[in-house]
N, CA, C and O atoms as a MOPAC input file, in Angstrom:
PM7 MOZYME 1SCF
protein

 N     25.56600 1    20.57400 1    -9.42500 1
 C     26.18400 1    19.81600 1   -10.49800 1
 C     25.09600 1    18.99600 1   -11.20100 1
 O     24.32500 1    18.28400 1   -10.55700 1
 N     25.05000 1    19.10600 1   -12.49300 1
 C     24.09100 1    18.32300 1   -13.27500 1
 C     24.54200 1    16.86600 1   -13.32900 1
 O     25.71000 1    16.55000 1   -13.10500 1
 N     23.58500 1    15.98800 1   -13.63300 1
 C     23.86700 1    14.55900 1   -13.60800 1
 C     25.01300 1    14.17000 1   -14.54800 1
 O     25.89300 1    13.40100 1   -14.16200 1
 N     25.00700 1    14.68500 1   -15.75100 1
 C     26.05800 1    14.33700 1   -16.70200 1
 C     27.43900 1    14.74400 1   -16.21000 1
 O     28.41500 1    14.02000 1   -16.40700 1
 N     27.51600 1    15.89600 1   -15.57300 1
 C     28.78900 1    16.35000 1   -15.00100 1
 C     29.23000 1    15.41500 1   -13.87700 1
 O     30.41700 1    15.13200 1   -13.72000 1
 N     28.26800 1    14.94600 1   -13.10800 1
 C     28.55100 1    13.99300 1   -12.02500 1
 C     29.16300 1    12.70900 1   -12.59300 1
 O     30.17800 1    12.22500 1   -12.09200 1
 N     28.54400 1    12.16700 1   -13.63200 1
 C     29.05100 1    10.93600 1   -14.24500 1
 C     30.45600 1    11.16400 1   -14.80200 1
 O     31.34800 1    10.33900 1   -14.60600 1
 N     30.64500 1    12.27300 1   -15.49000 1
 C     31.95600 1    12.56900 1   -16.06800 1
 C     33.01800 1    12.70400 1   -14.98000 1
 O     34.13500 1    12.21100 1   -15.13800 1
 N     32.67600 1    13.36600 1   -13.88300 1
 C     33.63600 1    13.53200 1   -12.78200 1
 C     34.01400 1    12.17200 1   -12.19900 1
 O     35.18800 1    11.91900 1   -11.93000 1
 N     33.02800 1    11.29700 1   -12.00100 1
 C     33.32200 1     9.95900 1   -11.47800 1
 C     34.20800 1     9.18000 1   -12.45100 1
 O     35.15800 1     8.51000 1   -12.04800 1
 N     33.88000 1     9.28300 1   -13.72600 1
 C     34.66000 1     8.56200 1   -14.74600 1
 C     36.10800 1     9.05300 1   -14.74600 1
 O     37.04200 1     8.25500 1   -14.82500 1
 N     36.28200 1    10.36100 1   -14.65600 1
 C     37.62100 1    10.94700 1   -14.66700 1
 C     38.41700 1    10.51400 1   -13.43100 1
 O     39.59400 1    10.16900 1   -13.53100 1
 N     37.76500 1    10.53600 1   -12.27700 1
 C     38.42200 1    10.10300 1   -11.03600 1
 C     38.88700 1     8.65700 1   -11.13900 1
 O     39.96700 1     8.30700 1   -10.66400 1
 N     38.06700 1     7.82400 1   -11.76100 1
 C     38.41800 1     6.40300 1   -11.92300 1
 C     39.46800 1     6.18600 1   -13.01300 1
 O     40.02500 1     5.09600 1   -13.13800 1
 N     39.73300 1     7.23200 1   -13.80100 1
 C     40.74000 1     7.12100 1   -14.84800 1
 C     40.26500 1     6.40200 1   -16.09600 1
 O     41.07200 1     5.88100 1   -16.86500 1
 N     38.95600 1     6.37400 1   -16.29700 1
 C     38.38600 1     5.72100 1   -17.47700 1
 C     38.16800 1     6.73500 1   -18.58800 1
 O     37.83600 1     7.89300 1   -18.33100 1
 N     38.35700 1     6.29300 1   -19.81700 1
 C     37.89600 1     7.05500 1   -20.95500 1
 C     36.41400 1     6.74900 1   -21.15600 1
 O     35.87800 1     5.81300 1   -20.56300 1
 N     35.76200 1     7.54300 1   -21.99400 1
 C     34.33400 1     7.28600 1   -22.24800 1
 C     34.11000 1     5.89600 1   -22.81600 1
 O     33.18300 1     5.19300 1   -22.41500 1
 N     34.95600 1     5.50900 1   -23.74600 1
 C     34.78200 1     4.20200 1   -24.38200 1
 C     34.92100 1     3.07600 1   -23.35400 1
 O     34.15300 1     2.11500 1   -23.38000 1
 N     35.89000 1     3.19000 1   -22.45800 1
 C     36.09000 1     2.14800 1   -21.45100 1
 C     34.88100 1     2.05000 1   -20.51200 1
 O     34.40400 1     0.95300 1   -20.22300 1
 N     34.38800 1     3.20400 1   -20.03700 1
 C     33.21400 1     3.16800 1   -19.15700 1
 C     32.00800 1     2.61700 1   -19.90200 1
 O     31.24900 1     1.81800 1   -19.35400 1
 N     31.83000 1     3.03600 1   -21.13900 1
 C     30.70000 1     2.53800 1   -21.92700 1
 C     30.75000 1     1.01200 1   -22.03800 1
 O     29.73000 1     0.33900 1   -21.89100 1
 N     31.93600 1     0.47600 1   -22.29500 1
 C     32.08600 1    -0.97700 1   -22.39700 1
 C     31.81100 1    -1.64900 1   -21.05500 1
 O     31.11600 1    -2.66400 1   -21.00300 1
 N     32.35300 1    -1.08800 1   -19.96300 1
 C     32.15600 1    -1.67600 1   -18.63700 1
 C     30.68500 1    -1.66400 1   -18.22900 1
 O     30.21400 1    -2.58400 1   -17.56100 1
 N     29.96200 1    -0.62000 1   -18.63300 1
 C     28.54500 1    -0.48400 1   -18.26600 1
 C     27.60600 1    -1.05000 1   -19.32700 1
 O     26.38700 1    -1.05300 1   -19.15100 1
 N     28.17900 1    -1.52600 1   -20.42200 1
 C     27.39100 1    -2.08700 1   -21.51600 1
 C     26.37600 1    -1.07900 1   -22.06100 1
 O     25.19100 1    -1.37900 1   -22.20800 1
 N     26.87900 1     0.12700 1   -22.35600 1
 C     26.07900 1     1.15700 1   -23.02200 1
 C     26.85900 1     1.64200 1   -24.23500 1
 O     28.08100 1     1.50500 1   -24.29400 1
 N     26.15500 1     2.20200 1   -25.18700 1
 C     26.81400 1     2.72600 1   -26.38300 1
 C     27.62400 1     3.96600 1   -26.01600 1
 O     27.16200 1     4.82700 1   -25.26700 1
 N     28.82200 1     4.03900 1   -26.54900 1
 C     29.70500 1     5.16900 1   -26.26000 1
 C     29.07900 1     6.51300 1   -26.64500 1
 O     29.19000 1     7.46600 1   -25.87400 1
 N     28.42000 1     6.62800 1   -27.81500 1
 C     27.78400 1     7.90900 1   -28.14600 1
 C     26.68500 1     8.29300 1   -27.15000 1
 O     26.47800 1     9.47400 1   -26.87000 1
 N     25.98600 1     7.29200 1   -26.61900 1
 C     24.94300 1     7.56400 1   -25.62800 1
 C     25.56800 1     8.08200 1   -24.33400 1
 O     25.05400 1     9.02800 1   -23.73800 1
 N     26.66100 1     7.47800 1   -23.89700 1
 C     27.35700 1     7.95300 1   -22.70700 1
 C     27.82000 1     9.39300 1   -22.90100 1
 O     27.74200 1    10.20300 1   -21.97800 1
 N     28.29500 1     9.70900 1   -24.08800 1
 C     28.71300 1    11.07400 1   -24.39600 1
 C     27.54300 1    12.04400 1   -24.23300 1
 O     27.71000 1    13.13100 1   -23.68000 1
 N     26.37200 1    11.65800 1   -24.70900 1
 C     25.18400 1    12.50300 1   -24.56600 1
 C     24.78100 1    12.65800 1   -23.10700 1
 O     24.36000 1    13.73700 1   -22.68900 1
 N     24.90900 1    11.58200 1   -22.33000 1
 C     24.60100 1    11.66200 1   -20.89600 1
 C     25.52700 1    12.67600 1   -20.24200 1
 O     25.07200 1    13.56800 1   -19.52600 1
 N     26.82300 1    12.53800 1   -20.48700 1
 C     27.80900 1    13.41700 1   -19.85900 1
 C     27.63800 1    14.87900 1   -20.26500 1
 O     27.96900 1    15.78000 1   -19.49300 1
 N     27.12900 1    15.11500 1   -21.45600 1
 C     26.92400 1    16.49200 1   -21.92500 1
 C     25.51600 1    16.99300 1   -21.62700 1
 O     25.12400 1    18.07000 1   -22.07600 1
 N     24.75400 1    16.19900 1   -20.86100 1
 C     23.38300 1    16.55500 1   -20.47700 1
 C     22.49300 1    16.83300 1   -21.68600 1
 O     21.62200 1    17.70200 1   -21.64300 1
 N     22.72200 1    16.08600 1   -22.76000 1
 C     21.91400 1    16.24200 1   -23.96900 1
 C     20.71000 1    15.30300 1   -23.98000 1
 O     19.83600 1    15.40900 1   -24.84000 1
 N     20.67600 1    14.38800 1   -23.02000 1
 C     19.54400 1    13.46700 1   -22.86800 1
 C     19.14500 1    13.45400 1   -21.40000 1
 O     19.92900 1    13.82300 1   -20.52500 1
 N     17.92700 1    13.02600 1   -21.14700 1
 C     17.47500 1    12.86000 1   -19.76900 1
 C     18.29300 1    11.73500 1   -19.12500 1
 O     18.80700 1    10.86800 1   -19.83200 1
 N     18.41900 1    11.73700 1   -17.79700 1
 C     19.11700 1    10.61700 1   -17.16300 1
 C     18.50700 1     9.28800 1   -17.60700 1
 O     17.29800 1     9.18700 1   -17.81600 1
 N     19.34800 1     8.28500 1   -17.74700 1
 C     18.88300 1     7.00300 1   -18.29200 1
 C     17.99100 1     6.21200 1   -17.34400 1
 O     17.69500 1     6.63600 1   -16.22700 1
 N     17.57900 1     5.06100 1   -17.82600 1
 C     16.72200 1     4.16000 1   -17.05100 1
 C     17.45300 1     3.66100 1   -15.80900 1
 O     18.67600 1     3.75000 1   -15.70200 1
 N     16.67200 1     3.14100 1   -14.88500 1
 C     17.26100 1     2.61200 1   -13.65100 1
 C     18.26900 1     1.50500 1   -13.96100 1
 O     19.31200 1     1.42200 1   -13.31300 1
 N     17.97400 1     0.67200 1   -14.92200 1
 C     18.88500 1    -0.41900 1   -15.28800 1
 C     20.24600 1     0.12800 1   -15.72300 1
 O     21.28300 1    -0.36400 1   -15.27700 1
 N     20.24800 1     1.12500 1   -16.57400 1
 C     21.51000 1     1.71000 1   -17.04000 1
 C     22.21000 1     2.44000 1   -15.90300 1
 O     23.43500 1     2.38800 1   -15.79600 1
 N     21.45100 1     3.11700 1   -15.05600 1
 C     22.05600 1     3.79500 1   -13.90400 1
 C     22.76400 1     2.79800 1   -12.99400 1
 O     23.85100 1     3.07900 1   -12.48800 1
 N     22.15800 1     1.64500 1   -12.78700 1
 C     22.77700 1     0.60900 1   -11.95800 1
 C     24.06900 1     0.12000 1   -12.60100 1
 O     25.08400 1    -0.04400 1   -11.92400 1
 N     24.02700 1    -0.11200 1   -13.90900 1
 C     25.23300 1    -0.57800 1   -14.60400 1
 C     26.34300 1     0.46300 1   -14.54200 1
 O     27.50900 1     0.11500 1   -14.35400 1
 N     25.99000 1     1.74400 1   -14.70000 1
 C     26.99300 1     2.81100 1   -14.58900 1
 C     27.57600 1     2.84100 1   -13.17200 1
 O     28.78900 1     2.95200 1   -12.99500 1
 N     26.70800 1     2.74300 1   -12.17600 1
 C     27.17100 1     2.77500 1   -10.78500 1
 C     28.15000 1     1.63200 1   -10.51500 1
 O     29.21800 1     1.85000 1    -9.94300 1
 N     27.79500 1     0.44000 1   -10.91900 1
 C     28.67100 1    -0.70800 1   -10.67900 1
 C     29.99600 1    -0.55800 1   -11.41900 1
 O     31.04900 1    -0.89500 1   -10.87700 1
 N     29.95500 1    -0.06100 1   -12.64300 1
 C     31.18400 1     0.14500 1   -13.41500 1
 C     32.07900 1     1.20400 1   -12.77500 1
 O     33.30200 1     1.15700 1   -12.90800 1
 N     31.45900 1     2.15900 1   -12.08000 1
 C     32.20300 1     3.24400 1   -11.43700 1
 C     32.45800 1     2.98000 1    -9.95300 1
 O     32.97800 1     3.83800 1    -9.24000 1
 N     32.08300 1     1.77900 1    -9.49700 1
 C     32.26700 1     1.39200 1    -8.09800 1
 C     31.54700 1     2.35000 1    -7.14900 1
 O     32.09200 1     2.75900 1    -6.12400 1
 N     30.31400 1     2.69900 1    -7.51200 1
 C     29.47700 1     3.58500 1    -6.69400 1
 C     28.22400 1     2.82100 1    -6.26800 1
 O     27.85800 1     1.81000 1    -6.86800 1
 N     27.58900 1     3.32000 1    -5.23700 1
 C     26.34400 1     2.72000 1    -4.76500 1
 C     25.24100 1     2.97800 1    -5.79900 1
 O     24.98900 1     4.13000 1    -6.15000 1
 N     24.58300 1     1.92500 1    -6.28900 1
 C     23.52800 1     2.12300 1    -7.28300 1
 C     22.40200 1     3.04600 1    -6.81600 1
 O     21.88100 1     3.83500 1    -7.60400 1
 N     22.02400 1     2.95100 1    -5.53700 1
 C     20.96700 1     3.82800 1    -5.02200 1
 C     21.37900 1     5.29600 1    -5.13800 1
 O     20.58100 1     6.14900 1    -5.52600 1
 N     22.63400 1     5.57300 1    -4.79700 1
 C     23.12700 1     6.94800 1    -4.88800 1
 C     23.08400 1     7.44800 1    -6.33400 1
 O     22.69600 1     8.58800 1    -6.59300 1
 N     23.48100 1     6.59600 1    -7.26300 1
 C     23.47300 1     6.97500 1    -8.67600 1
 C     22.05300 1     7.28200 1    -9.14300 1
 O     21.82800 1     8.26000 1    -9.85500 1
 N     21.10800 1     6.45700 1    -8.74600 1
 C     19.71300 1     6.66000 1    -9.14800 1
 C     19.18700 1     7.97400 1    -8.58500 1
 O     18.52900 1     8.73900 1    -9.29000 1
 N     19.47700 1     8.23300 1    -7.31800 1
 C     19.01700 1     9.47200 1    -6.69400 1
 C     19.70400 1    10.68500 1    -7.32100 1
 O     19.06000 1    11.71100 1    -7.54400 1
 N     21.00300 1    10.58100 1    -7.60800 1
 C     21.72000 1    11.69200 1    -8.26500 1
 C     21.09900 1    12.00500 1    -9.62800 1
 O     21.17300 1    13.13700 1   -10.10700 1
 N     20.48700 1    10.99200 1   -10.24700 1
 C     19.82900 1    11.18200 1   -11.54300 1
 C     18.44600 1    11.80900 1   -11.38300 1
 O     17.75200 1    12.05700 1   -12.37000 1
 N     18.04700 1    12.06300 1   -10.12800 1
 C     16.75400 1    12.69600 1    -9.88300 1
 C     15.59900 1    11.71600 1    -9.86200 1
 O     14.44700 1    12.09900 1   -10.06700 1
 N     15.90500 1    10.45200 1    -9.61500 1
 C     14.87200 1     9.42300 1    -9.61700 1
 C     14.78400 1     8.76600 1    -8.24000 1
 O     15.68400 1     8.90100 1    -7.41200 1
 N     13.68800 1     8.05900 1    -8.01800 1
 C     13.50100 1     7.29000 1    -6.78800 1
 C     13.63000 1     5.81600 1    -7.16300 1
 O     12.89600 1     5.33000 1    -8.02500 1
 N     14.56000 1     5.09800 1    -6.52200 1
 C     14.71500 1     3.67200 1    -6.85000 1
 C     13.39700 1     2.91800 1    -6.70500 1
 O     12.61200 1     3.19300 1    -5.79800 1
 N     13.16500 1     1.98100 1    -7.59100 1
 C     11.91800 1     1.22200 1    -7.62400 1
 C     11.61500 1     0.56300 1    -6.28900 1
 O     10.47300 1     0.59400 1    -5.82900 1
 N     12.62100 1    -0.03300 1    -5.66300 1
 C     12.32800 1    -0.70100 1    -4.39500 1
 C     12.03200 1     0.30800 1    -3.28700 1
 O     11.30400 1    -0.01700 1    -2.35000 1
 N     12.57800 1     1.52500 1    -3.36800 1
 C     12.20500 1     2.57700 1    -2.41600 1
 C     10.73100 1     2.94300 1    -2.62200 1
 O      9.99300 1     3.14800 1    -1.65900 1
 N     10.31900 1     3.02000 1    -3.87800 1
 C      8.92600 1     3.33900 1    -4.17200 1
 C      8.00000 1     2.30700 1    -3.54200 1
 O      6.95400 1     2.65300 1    -2.99300 1
 N      8.38900 1     1.04100 1    -3.62300 1
 C      7.56300 1    -0.01700 1    -3.04900 1
 C      7.45300 1     0.12100 1    -1.53500 1
 O      6.38300 1    -0.08900 1    -0.96500 1
 N      8.56200 1     0.47600 1    -0.88300 1
 C      8.52800 1     0.68500 1     0.56800 1
 C      7.60200 1     1.84500 1     0.90000 1
 O      6.76900 1     1.74200 1     1.80000 1
 N      7.74600 1     2.94000 1     0.18100 1
 C      6.92000 1     4.12600 1     0.43000 1
 C      5.43800 1     3.80400 1     0.24300 1
 O      4.60100 1     4.24600 1     1.03000 1
 N      5.12000 1     3.04500 1    -0.78400 1
 C      3.72600 1     2.71700 1    -1.07300 1
 C      3.13100 1     1.68300 1    -0.11900 1
 O      1.92700 1     1.69300 1     0.13800 1
 N      3.97000 1     0.79600 1     0.40300 1
 C      3.44700 1    -0.32800 1     1.17600 1
 C      3.71900 1    -0.26600 1     2.67500 1
 O      3.20700 1    -1.09800 1     3.42500 1
 N      4.50500 1     0.69200 1     3.12000 1
 C      4.84000 1     0.78600 1     4.54300 1
 C      4.36400 1     2.13800 1     5.06600 1
 O      4.97800 1     3.17100 1     4.79900 1
 N      3.27100 1     2.11800 1     5.80700 1
 C      2.66900 1     3.35400 1     6.31300 1
 C      3.64000 1     4.13800 1     7.18400 1
 O      3.69300 1     5.36500 1     7.10200 1
 N      4.40900 1     3.44300 1     8.01900 1
 C      5.37600 1     4.12800 1     8.88300 1
 C      6.43600 1     4.85800 1     8.04800 1
 O      6.78700 1     6.00200 1     8.33600 1
 N      6.93600 1     4.18400 1     7.02000 1
 C      7.94900 1     4.80300 1     6.15300 1
 C      7.35400 1     6.01200 1     5.43400 1
 O      7.99000 1     7.06200 1     5.34100 1
 N      6.14200 1     5.85700 1     4.93200 1
 C      5.47300 1     6.96700 1     4.24000 1
 C      5.30000 1     8.15600 1     5.17300 1
 O      5.63200 1     9.28500 1     4.81000 1
 N      4.78400 1     7.91000 1     6.36800 1
 C      4.55400 1     9.00000 1     7.32400 1
 C      5.86000 1     9.66200 1     7.75100 1
 O      5.91100 1    10.88000 1     7.91900 1
 N      6.91500 1     8.86900 1     7.92800 1
 C      8.22000 1     9.42600 1     8.27500 1
 C      8.71200 1    10.36200 1     7.17300 1
 O      9.12500 1    11.49000 1     7.44300 1
 N      8.66400 1     9.88700 1     5.94000 1
 C      9.14300 1    10.70100 1     4.82100 1
 C      8.30300 1    11.96400 1     4.64300 1
 O      8.83000 1    13.03300 1     4.33600 1
 N      7.01300 1    11.83100 1     4.83700 1
 C      6.12400 1    12.99000 1     4.73100 1
 C      6.48500 1    14.03000 1     5.79800 1
 O      6.57200 1    15.22300 1     5.50600 1
 N      6.69300 1    13.57200 1     7.02300 1
 C      7.06500 1    14.46300 1     8.12400 1
 C      8.43600 1    15.09500 1     7.85700 1
 O      8.61900 1    16.29600 1     8.05200 1
 N      9.37400 1    14.29400 1     7.42100 1
 C     10.72700 1    14.77700 1     7.12200 1
 C     10.70100 1    15.81100 1     5.99200 1
 O     11.41000 1    16.81600 1     6.04800 1
 N      9.88900 1    15.56200 1     4.98100 1
 C      9.76000 1    16.48600 1     3.85900 1
 C      9.17900 1    17.81700 1     4.30900 1
 O      9.64800 1    18.87700 1     3.89300 1
 N      8.16900 1    17.76400 1     5.15100 1
 C      7.56100 1    18.99900 1     5.67200 1
 C      8.55300 1    19.78500 1     6.50900 1
 O      8.62200 1    21.01000 1     6.40400 1
 N      9.32600 1    19.08800 1     7.34300 1
 C     10.32700 1    19.75000 1     8.17900 1
 C     11.41500 1    20.39500 1     7.33400 1
 O     11.86400 1    21.50100 1     7.63300 1
 N     11.83400 1    19.71100 1     6.29000 1
 C     12.85600 1    20.24900 1     5.38400 1
 C     12.33400 1    21.47700 1     4.65800 1
 O     13.04000 1    22.47700 1     4.53200 1
 N     11.10000 1    21.40000 1     4.18300 1
 C     10.49900 1    22.54300 1     3.48800 1
 C     10.40000 1    23.74800 1     4.43700 1
 O     10.68500 1    24.87600 1     4.03600 1
 N     10.00000 1    23.51200 1     5.67900 1
 C      9.89300 1    24.58400 1     6.65900 1
 C     11.26500 1    25.19300 1     6.96000 1
 O     11.39500 1    26.41100 1     7.08000 1
 N     12.27000 1    24.35100 1     7.07900 1
 C     13.62600 1    24.83900 1     7.34200 1
 C     14.13600 1    25.67300 1     6.16300 1
 O     14.79200 1    26.69600 1     6.35200 1
 N     13.82900 1    25.22800 1     4.96600 1
 C     14.26200 1    25.98400 1     3.78200 1
 C     13.53500 1    27.33100 1     3.69200 1
 O     14.11600 1    28.32500 1     3.25600 1
 N     12.28100 1    27.35800 1     4.09800 1
 C     11.51900 1    28.62600 1     4.11400 1
 C     12.13600 1    29.59800 1     5.10400 1
 O     12.20700 1    30.79900 1     4.84200 1
 N     12.58300 1    29.07700 1     6.24300 1
 C     13.18100 1    29.90600 1     7.27700 1
 C     14.50200 1    30.52500 1     6.85700 1
 O     14.92100 1    31.53500 1     7.42200 1
 N     15.16200 1    29.93100 1     5.87100 1
 C     16.45900 1    30.45000 1     5.38200 1
 C     16.29400 1    31.60600 1     4.41800 1
 O     17.25100 1    32.32900 1     4.14200 1
 N     15.08700 1    31.78800 1     3.90100 1
 C     14.86700 1    32.83900 1     2.88700 1
 C     14.76500 1    34.19400 1     3.50300 1
 O     14.58100 1    35.18300 1     2.79400 1

């Protein structure tokens, strides 16, 4: 599922129209329409957070669904050697598992 479809599905489940979600998230309604139709790249982290809160979703999940890494996660990865090594190991294991499925 593409990001715009994800946002639209959440909006529909919550029973919001585009205009209502746009107002709740403080974004322009035409911009939200473009997001939902995947006509623009996923928005900035700030807008993703506002959309998540308006849709009663976890902001981190929304950011990741948009294909981005939350800024504070980036700081942990850059500044915590244990976290970096864990993620590196986990990534290698996932890649190996995916290779084994082919």
